[in-house]
Amino acid sequence: MTTGKVTLLSAGPGDLDLLTIKAAKALAAADIVLLDDLVNPGIVSLAPRARVIRVGKRGGCKSTPQAFIQRLMQRYAGKGLHVVRVKGGDALLFGRAGEEITALRHAQIPVEIINGISSGFAAAASLGISLTHREHCQGVTFVTAHKQDHGEPNWAALAATGTTLAIYMGMTRIESLCQALLSALPASTPAAVVQWAATASERRWLGTLDRLAIDPVKEGLESPAVILVGNAVGEAVDWVTHHETRACAGDAHAAFNTWQDVTGTVQHAA
Amino acid sequence: MTTGKVTLLSAGPGDLDLLTIKAAKALAAADIVLLDDLVNPGIVSLAPRARVIRVGKRGGCKSTPQAFIQRLMQRYAGKGLHVVRVKGGDALLFGRAGEEITALRHAQIPVEIINGISSGFAAAASLGISLTHREHCQGVTFVTAHKQDHGEPNWAALAATGTTLAIYMGMTRIESLCQALLSALPASTPAAVVQWAATASERRWLGTLDRLAIDPVKEGLESPAVILVGNAVGEAVDWVTHHETRACAGDAHAAFNTWQDVTGTVQHAA
């Protein structure tokens, strides 16, 4: 019946230059753009034809209910429009894409997924480390500290894998997760926090697991941030200075500035 | 002394449209391009100024030694040139970027890292699943079956995390890894194999853990492939047909065709 469709588009960590070419093409063709609030608002400049609707929903904050977002997507796609649902990072890593795909599938609306750069990768690039340095580990685990039932992940089991841990949404429960990890890993295990990775507001902390619940908090690092734990992180130590702010270069400057202006309020709301 | 630099550039899974805008810009400015052999060779069209050197090294195959690649990077960067080292997927996930960064740092050569789409994400996009569907898991673990000491990862510990497993370089040891996973996970655990994700040669298998060592092999699926195991993978089952070959669309067609021609030999050598 309908010729409409929904594209679940991954906006990456913030720098518009980290969008894929495929994402830029989809935005250029979009009729409707639904924008999450962790996404660089400068992205709308890439969607000149589109009507833009902000549908941010941060954990614990006043936000657009998921059911309403689903209805919006279905309504506009049902009218034959190309709806681009923009999510931060990679849409397939933490972000309820699973539920959105299921709902759209049931409504028989075609869904296209466009991958992007998740902030854990951007954090590693900023630190100048491989997430899976083969002298240290054989993999990396991306895990959210924010479980659906509000319980904690099994940190002992995660630590036992020997993989680098990339912990998302962990800043609000950093004490309890550190306590759990310290039962399973040496206090000297390298650790890092990267807030707003790959944006002009990026801040980094580098240290060891025994200081992870203390120093980054003292230095004011907060959400959105990725916490990295594991020996591979130790490769970063002589590479960056503590809480150094990364300089931004090149043509993404204007977009960054726009973003900083707008995200002032987002940060305040967080 | 030198004004040269090295960019470690992530080429993503193959579709040139999955390059980031930042990667395309770096290629346009490159003097020297060092190309891995799992990278879509069509990428050189984006680096018109560059001298292209192929430095493929597949596990177990005749290949360019790592030390030689390091020397090439240092030699050209030392001459003040912009060297772009192109790696498949994301350079920071399996691919010895860690060693290359360390060597370049010791040689005091500036290194820039540009992230990309790893094939595990492209595989999930192709299957239409979230890697971390919150009804099923709280994370995803990317792990290589190919350890430095040629031993096996601790599959029991990995299974105990309850995360989705995205296993790279696993096809040549699929029997032993399945056996190990079956000791820890139900035989009915959803599993998938995606070969050449996000390319014209893409092939998929969907099933359960008890068939994972048998059916994909029977159907001829082989490296390079990502193996996905976990309940989140079950969301894909009514979404794609078994060993369906994905249709390619749009302007990446020409690049795909070039790639298929060239990779005929690569696949044979694998």
XYZ file of C-alpha atoms in Angstrom:
540
model
C 0.000 0.000 0.000
C 2.408 2.612 1.260
C 5.598 3.656 -0.511
C 6.917 5.229 2.674
C 9.746 3.852 4.726
C 11.721 4.409 7.897
C 15.486 4.703 8.003
C 17.065 4.112 11.407
C 20.087 6.312 10.994
C 23.147 6.238 13.246
C 24.521 9.734 13.750
C 27.762 8.687 15.433
C 29.253 10.441 18.452
C 28.751 14.042 17.358
C 31.329 15.203 14.824
C 29.281 15.472 11.633
C 32.319 14.318 9.674
C 31.907 10.958 11.415
C 28.593 10.375 9.653
C 28.787 7.821 6.880
C 28.276 8.897 3.296
C 25.205 6.649 3.269
C 23.782 8.546 6.242
C 24.374 11.898 4.566
C 22.564 10.674 1.437
C 19.592 9.422 3.475
C 19.329 12.755 5.283
C 19.418 14.639 1.989
C 16.441 12.561 0.803
C 14.466 12.658 4.070
C 10.934 14.037 4.298
C 10.711 13.757 8.094
C 13.613 13.714 10.558
C 13.031 12.493 14.127
C 15.946 13.672 16.233
C 17.200 12.208 19.519
C 18.607 14.745 21.952
C 22.119 13.288 22.173
C 22.534 13.941 18.459
C 24.442 16.977 17.169
C 21.591 19.339 16.174
C 23.802 20.643 13.354
C 22.832 17.454 11.538
C 19.612 19.114 10.366
C 21.645 21.189 7.912
C 22.128 17.922 5.991
C 18.355 17.422 5.680
C 17.176 20.610 3.947
C 13.933 19.081 2.630
C 12.834 17.566 5.897
C 10.458 18.573 8.614
C 12.464 18.085 11.833
C 10.828 16.783 15.009
C 12.813 16.541 18.242
C 11.984 13.393 20.187
C 14.691 13.286 22.842
C 14.291 10.971 25.770
C 17.078 10.877 28.320
C 16.959 8.361 31.175
C 15.060 9.878 34.071
C 14.259 13.136 32.250
C 11.085 14.611 30.841
C 10.974 13.130 27.388
C 8.924 11.918 24.466
C 7.431 8.504 25.275
C 8.624 5.628 23.125
C 5.065 4.751 22.080
C 4.559 8.249 20.715
C 7.789 8.046 18.685
C 6.611 4.744 17.227
C 3.280 6.295 16.273
C 5.003 9.263 14.628
C 7.181 6.980 12.503
C 4.235 4.850 11.455
C 1.964 7.795 10.731
C 4.411 9.555 8.416
C 5.661 6.391 6.701
C 2.002 5.407 6.225
C 1.538 8.644 4.281
C 4.250 7.502 1.885
C 6.978 9.681 3.368
C 10.630 8.822 3.981
C 11.090 9.057 7.737
C 14.651 9.223 9.038
C 14.917 8.342 12.725
C 18.273 9.701 13.878
C 19.983 8.053 16.847
C 23.334 8.872 18.438
C 26.254 6.468 18.050
C 25.301 3.241 16.281
C 21.552 2.601 16.383
C 22.132 -1.113 17.016
C 24.083 -0.577 20.246
C 21.880 0.575 23.148
C 19.039 2.713 21.916
C 15.889 0.638 21.627
C 16.254 0.086 17.912
C 15.185 -3.506 18.566
C 11.756 -2.452 19.780
C 11.355 0.092 16.988
C 12.274 -2.456 14.310
C 9.759 -4.953 15.734
C 6.941 -2.389 15.807
C 7.643 -1.214 12.257
C 7.871 -4.785 11.005
C 4.479 -5.555 12.546
C 3.065 -2.460 10.848
C 4.579 -3.748 7.562
C 6.626 -0.617 7.100
C 9.981 -1.119 5.335
C 12.949 -0.374 7.585
C 16.471 0.438 6.493
C 19.307 0.568 9.030
C 22.380 2.735 8.542
C 25.289 2.040 10.877
C 27.433 4.631 12.579
C 30.308 5.155 14.984
C 29.479 4.294 18.570
C 31.001 6.522 21.238
C 33.118 3.662 22.614
C 35.020 3.556 19.333
C 35.331 7.344 19.276
C 36.641 7.246 22.852
C 39.294 4.694 21.877
C 40.311 6.803 18.871
C 40.635 9.818 21.127
C 42.802 7.859 23.573
C 44.860 6.427 20.726
C 44.250 2.815 21.725
C 43.025 -0.349 20.105
C 40.031 -1.739 21.989
C 41.434 -5.219 21.429
C 45.228 -4.834 21.615
C 46.281 -8.436 21.140
C 48.964 -8.306 23.800
C 46.273 -7.545 26.362
C 42.961 -9.121 25.400
C 40.992 -10.988 22.797
C 37.957 -8.790 22.607
C 35.845 -5.962 23.926
C 32.489 -5.960 25.689
C 30.073 -3.085 25.293
C 27.733 -3.094 28.254
C 25.189 -0.725 29.720
C 25.160 -0.121 33.451
C 21.509 0.795 33.087
C 19.533 -2.440 32.976
C 15.881 -2.587 32.042
C 14.966 -3.859 35.522
C 17.315 -1.273 37.081
C 19.530 -4.044 38.490
C 23.256 -4.275 37.892
C 24.955 -6.315 35.176
C 27.006 -9.292 36.365
C 30.295 -7.409 36.682
C 32.192 -10.458 37.958
C 31.230 -12.439 34.863
C 32.146 -9.527 32.611
C 35.526 -9.128 34.298
C 36.183 -12.873 33.995
C 36.111 -12.640 30.189
C 39.381 -10.698 30.139
C 37.938 -8.434 27.451
C 38.191 -4.652 27.522
C 35.003 -3.288 29.085
C 33.325 -0.324 27.413
C 30.642 0.738 29.854
C 27.851 3.029 28.667
C 25.509 4.984 30.917
C 27.717 4.200 33.905
C 28.483 7.607 35.417
C 25.422 7.722 37.663
C 26.311 4.346 39.202
C 30.073 4.539 39.014
C 30.588 3.734 42.708
C 28.707 0.461 42.721
C 30.170 -0.707 39.409
C 33.708 0.072 40.553
C 33.141 -1.758 43.808
C 31.948 -4.803 41.880
C 34.801 -4.657 39.365
C 37.374 -4.277 42.157
C 36.238 -7.634 43.559
C 37.265 -9.238 40.275
C 40.089 -7.130 38.834
C 43.333 -5.676 40.264
C 43.128 -2.127 41.615
C 45.858 -1.199 39.144
C 43.761 -2.150 36.094
C 43.928 0.763 33.644
C 40.714 2.746 33.291
C 39.523 5.801 31.415
C 36.478 8.009 31.102
C 35.728 9.900 27.913
C 32.861 12.381 28.079
C 31.371 13.757 24.854
C 33.848 11.749 22.755
C 34.621 13.279 19.339
C 32.999 16.615 20.116
C 34.385 20.020 21.019
C 33.247 19.396 24.597
C 35.258 16.186 24.900
C 36.937 15.566 28.262
C 39.064 12.610 29.263
C 40.291 11.046 32.439
C 42.933 8.331 32.537
C 43.974 6.343 35.564
C 43.394 3.060 37.327
C 40.350 1.168 38.534
C 40.899 2.084 42.208
C 40.562 5.810 41.353
C 37.740 5.443 38.814
C 34.903 6.101 41.269
C 36.723 9.092 42.773
C 38.844 11.218 40.445
C 36.655 11.568 37.335
C 33.714 12.564 39.539
C 35.898 15.093 41.388
C 36.942 16.510 38.022
C 33.314 16.949 37.040
C 33.064 14.289 34.331
C 29.496 13.156 33.907
C 27.033 11.742 31.351
C 27.218 11.237 28.446
C 30.468 9.364 28.914
C 32.034 6.014 28.119
C 34.013 4.222 30.820
C 36.803 1.951 29.560
C 38.421 -0.670 31.801
C 41.132 -3.173 30.921
C 44.803 -3.596 30.217
C 44.459 -2.373 26.623
C 43.514 1.023 28.094
C 46.992 1.201 29.646
C 48.432 1.796 26.190
C 46.916 5.279 26.351
C 48.675 6.447 29.488
C 51.665 8.177 27.907
C 49.607 9.353 24.976
C 47.255 11.920 26.461
C 47.369 14.228 29.446
C 44.784 13.940 32.167
C 41.549 15.846 31.539
C 43.028 17.383 28.432
C 40.419 18.975 26.180
C 40.803 17.885 22.610
C 41.352 20.581 20.044
C 39.006 20.531 17.086
C 40.201 21.086 13.595
C 38.960 21.501 10.095
C 35.620 22.197 8.555
C 33.525 20.604 11.278
C 34.186 23.702 13.402
C 30.981 25.513 12.535
C 28.886 22.450 13.263
C 30.668 21.952 16.577
C 30.006 25.523 17.595
C 26.333 25.251 16.760
C 26.195 22.082 18.752
C 27.883 23.543 21.802
C 25.397 26.412 21.836
C 22.443 24.098 21.661
C 23.763 21.387 23.968
C 24.332 23.866 26.757
C 20.720 23.229 27.673
C 20.948 19.484 27.102
C 23.898 19.215 29.464
C 22.004 21.197 32.048
C 19.022 18.877 31.766
C 21.164 15.743 32.096
C 61.371 17.691 12.117
C 58.902 16.005 9.799
C 55.563 17.429 8.748
C 54.359 14.014 7.658
C 51.756 11.989 9.463
C 49.963 8.668 9.417
C 46.203 8.311 9.391
C 44.885 4.918 10.483
C 41.720 4.884 8.455
C 38.820 2.484 8.999
C 37.284 1.456 5.692
C 34.213 -0.261 7.143
C 32.833 -3.558 5.866
C 33.047 -2.885 2.133
C 30.253 -0.672 0.851
C 32.071 2.578 0.065
C 28.973 4.492 1.160
C 29.703 3.207 4.677
C 32.920 5.216 4.836
C 32.684 8.263 7.041
C 32.896 11.717 5.509
C 36.089 12.193 7.541
C 37.605 9.095 5.915
C 36.692 10.309 2.432
C 38.358 13.649 3.159
C 41.529 11.969 4.439
C 41.719 9.781 1.332
C 41.303 12.814 -0.931
C 44.317 14.410 0.798
C 46.494 11.282 0.953
C 49.955 11.080 -0.610
C 50.429 7.368 0.107
C 47.714 4.765 0.637
C 48.601 1.417 2.241
C 45.772 -0.992 1.509
C 44.816 -4.141 3.428
C 43.413 -6.945 1.325
C 40.022 -7.185 3.012
C 39.335 -3.617 1.945
C 37.176 -2.825 -1.095
C 39.804 -1.944 -3.727
C 37.346 0.555 -5.214
C 38.366 2.812 -2.339
C 41.413 3.961 -4.324
C 39.093 6.013 -6.548
C 38.676 8.285 -3.517
C 42.457 8.887 -3.312
C 43.311 10.271 -6.755
C 46.539 11.952 -5.607
C 47.952 8.959 -3.788
C 50.433 6.270 -4.619
C 48.694 3.031 -3.619
C 50.604 0.141 -2.047
C 48.843 -3.143 -1.313
C 49.979 -4.650 2.007
C 47.469 -7.421 2.587
C 48.159 -9.993 5.226
C 45.574 -12.672 5.807
C 45.979 -15.204 8.624
C 48.014 -18.118 7.356
C 48.540 -16.691 3.850
C 51.523 -15.312 2.019
C 51.496 -11.700 3.038
C 53.390 -8.513 3.769
C 55.135 -8.818 7.156
C 53.956 -6.388 9.823
C 57.491 -5.041 10.343
C 57.706 -4.087 6.676
C 54.375 -2.249 6.846
C 55.633 -0.325 9.879
C 58.807 0.635 8.009
C 56.829 1.784 4.976
C 54.646 4.037 7.122
C 57.632 5.531 8.911
C 59.676 6.018 5.753
C 56.986 7.950 3.883
C 55.808 9.949 6.912
C 59.473 10.769 7.565
C 59.627 12.329 4.109
C 56.832 14.677 5.150
C 54.088 12.781 3.339
C 50.546 12.062 4.506
C 50.313 8.291 4.745
C 46.848 6.766 4.965
C 46.851 3.226 6.309
C 43.523 1.699 5.319
C 42.112 -1.135 7.417
C 38.831 -3.007 7.037
C 36.027 -2.499 9.556
C 37.054 -0.287 12.478
C 40.827 -0.087 12.878
C 40.502 -0.282 16.673
C 38.741 -3.655 16.657
C 41.058 -6.556 15.721
C 43.698 -5.430 13.263
C 46.930 -4.717 15.087
C 46.340 -0.982 15.205
C 47.670 -1.116 18.766
C 51.105 -2.249 17.630
C 51.158 0.229 14.748
C 50.223 3.133 17.022
C 52.957 2.180 19.502
C 55.624 1.952 16.791
C 54.622 5.274 15.231
C 54.534 6.944 18.639
C 58.056 5.717 19.374
C 59.173 7.090 16.004
C 57.522 10.419 16.980
C 55.265 10.376 13.966
C 51.853 11.985 14.471
C 48.997 9.496 14.198
C 45.374 10.264 13.504
C 42.699 7.589 13.859
C 39.471 7.627 11.863
C 36.770 5.226 13.023
C 34.605 3.092 10.792
C 31.861 0.481 10.761
C 32.985 -2.922 11.979
C 31.505 -5.925 10.194
C 29.655 -7.056 13.338
C 27.546 -3.903 13.179
C 27.016 -4.330 9.439
C 25.948 -7.941 10.053
C 23.402 -6.805 12.640
C 22.068 -4.161 10.246
C 21.710 -6.784 7.554
C 19.823 -9.093 9.929
C 17.665 -6.219 11.146
C 18.552 -6.714 14.802
C 19.850 -4.653 17.651
C 23.032 -6.171 19.064
C 21.791 -5.264 22.535
C 18.022 -5.711 22.436
C 17.151 -4.857 25.999
C 14.629 -7.660 26.366
C 17.438 -10.138 25.742
C 20.772 -8.811 26.977
C 22.662 -5.882 28.396
C 25.563 -5.787 25.989
C 27.585 -7.329 23.204
C 31.037 -8.876 23.209
C 33.258 -8.698 20.145
C 35.779 -11.494 20.349
C 38.262 -13.092 18.009
C 38.499 -16.871 17.866
C 42.078 -16.414 16.656
C 44.221 -15.786 19.741
C 47.813 -14.624 19.523
C 49.004 -17.868 21.152
C 46.626 -19.864 18.925
C 44.679 -21.015 21.969
C 40.938 -20.614 22.387
C 39.186 -17.786 24.202
C 37.385 -18.715 27.425
C 34.030 -19.455 25.807
C 32.393 -20.458 29.102
C 33.283 -17.087 30.638
C 32.041 -15.276 27.529
C 28.756 -17.198 27.563
C 28.307 -16.454 31.280
C 28.110 -12.714 30.582
C 24.736 -13.097 28.888
C 25.868 -10.633 26.214
C 25.397 -11.183 22.497
C 28.601 -12.718 21.128
C 29.992 -11.327 17.874
C 32.761 -13.733 16.940
C 35.333 -12.672 14.355
C 37.705 -15.021 12.533
C 35.734 -17.995 13.809
C 34.872 -19.967 10.671
C 38.052 -22.032 10.620
C 37.462 -23.201 14.194
C 33.690 -23.233 14.254
C 33.477 -26.815 15.512
C 35.542 -26.312 18.637
C 33.944 -22.984 19.486
C 30.444 -24.418 19.080
C 31.321 -27.375 21.244
C 32.565 -25.020 23.961
C 29.552 -22.716 23.704
C 27.144 -25.683 23.828
C 28.557 -26.592 27.245
C 27.428 -23.202 28.500
C 24.389 -22.203 26.443
C 21.165 -23.980 25.377
C 21.262 -25.758 22.011
C 18.313 -23.579 20.979
C 20.256 -20.315 21.403
C 19.762 -18.256 18.241
C 22.836 -17.983 16.026
C 23.729 -16.417 12.694
C 26.609 -16.207 10.272
C 27.036 -13.235 7.952
C 29.761 -13.536 5.328
C 30.942 -10.428 3.483
C 28.460 -8.239 5.396
C 27.388 -5.092 3.513
C 28.854 -6.176 0.192
C 27.343 -7.592 -2.986
C 28.738 -10.993 -1.999
C 26.937 -11.013 1.343
C 25.508 -14.349 2.472
C 23.632 -15.102 5.658
C 22.680 -18.113 7.673
C 20.232 -18.055 10.546
C 19.531 -20.866 12.935
C 20.411 -22.170 16.362
C 23.637 -22.941 18.190
C 23.287 -26.730 17.748
C 23.333 -26.316 13.940
C 26.004 -23.601 13.810
C 28.948 -25.953 13.270
C 27.071 -27.925 10.606
C 24.680 -26.002 8.358
C 26.635 -22.833 7.492
C 29.654 -24.975 6.589
C 27.454 -27.238 4.452
C 26.126 -24.145 2.708
C 29.647 -23.015 1.923
C 29.855 -19.995 4.198
C 33.444 -19.209 5.056
C 35.804 -16.368 5.989
C 35.464 -13.447 6.140
C 32.371 -13.857 8.275
C 30.960 -12.747 11.594
C 29.259 -15.300 13.831
C 26.533 -13.947 16.101
C 25.236 -15.930 19.068
C 22.612 -14.906 21.622
C 18.934 -14.374 22.205
C 18.979 -10.954 20.533
C 19.816 -12.765 17.282
C 16.441 -14.533 17.533
C 14.747 -11.255 16.618
C 16.055 -11.766 13.077
C 14.438 -15.101 12.399
C 11.254 -13.931 10.689
C 13.063 -11.033 9.043
C 15.347 -12.686 6.521
C 15.282 -15.912 4.594
C 18.043 -18.461 5.071
C 21.108 -17.924 2.905
C 19.371 -15.104 1.076
C 21.773 -12.975 -0.933
C 21.238 -9.305 -0.302
C 20.396 -7.143 -3.272
C 22.573 -4.096 -3.713
C 21.184 -0.761 -4.665
C 22.193 2.725 -5.578
C 25.370 4.358 -6.621
C 27.732 1.968 -4.857
C 27.010 -0.568 -7.621
C 30.059 0.203 -9.721
C 32.369 -0.016 -6.742
C 30.818 -3.315 -5.706
C 31.338 -4.777 -9.139
C 34.984 -3.742 -9.214
C 35.379 -5.266 -5.816
C 33.784 -8.555 -6.742
C 36.111 -8.865 -9.715
C 39.170 -8.238 -7.616
C 38.097 -10.240 -4.575
C 37.542 -13.362 -6.634
C 41.220 -14.050 -6.082
C 41.153 -13.011 -2.451
C 38.312 -15.405 -1.700
C 40.209 -18.167 -3.417
C 43.306 -17.487 -1.376
C 41.374 -17.454 1.907
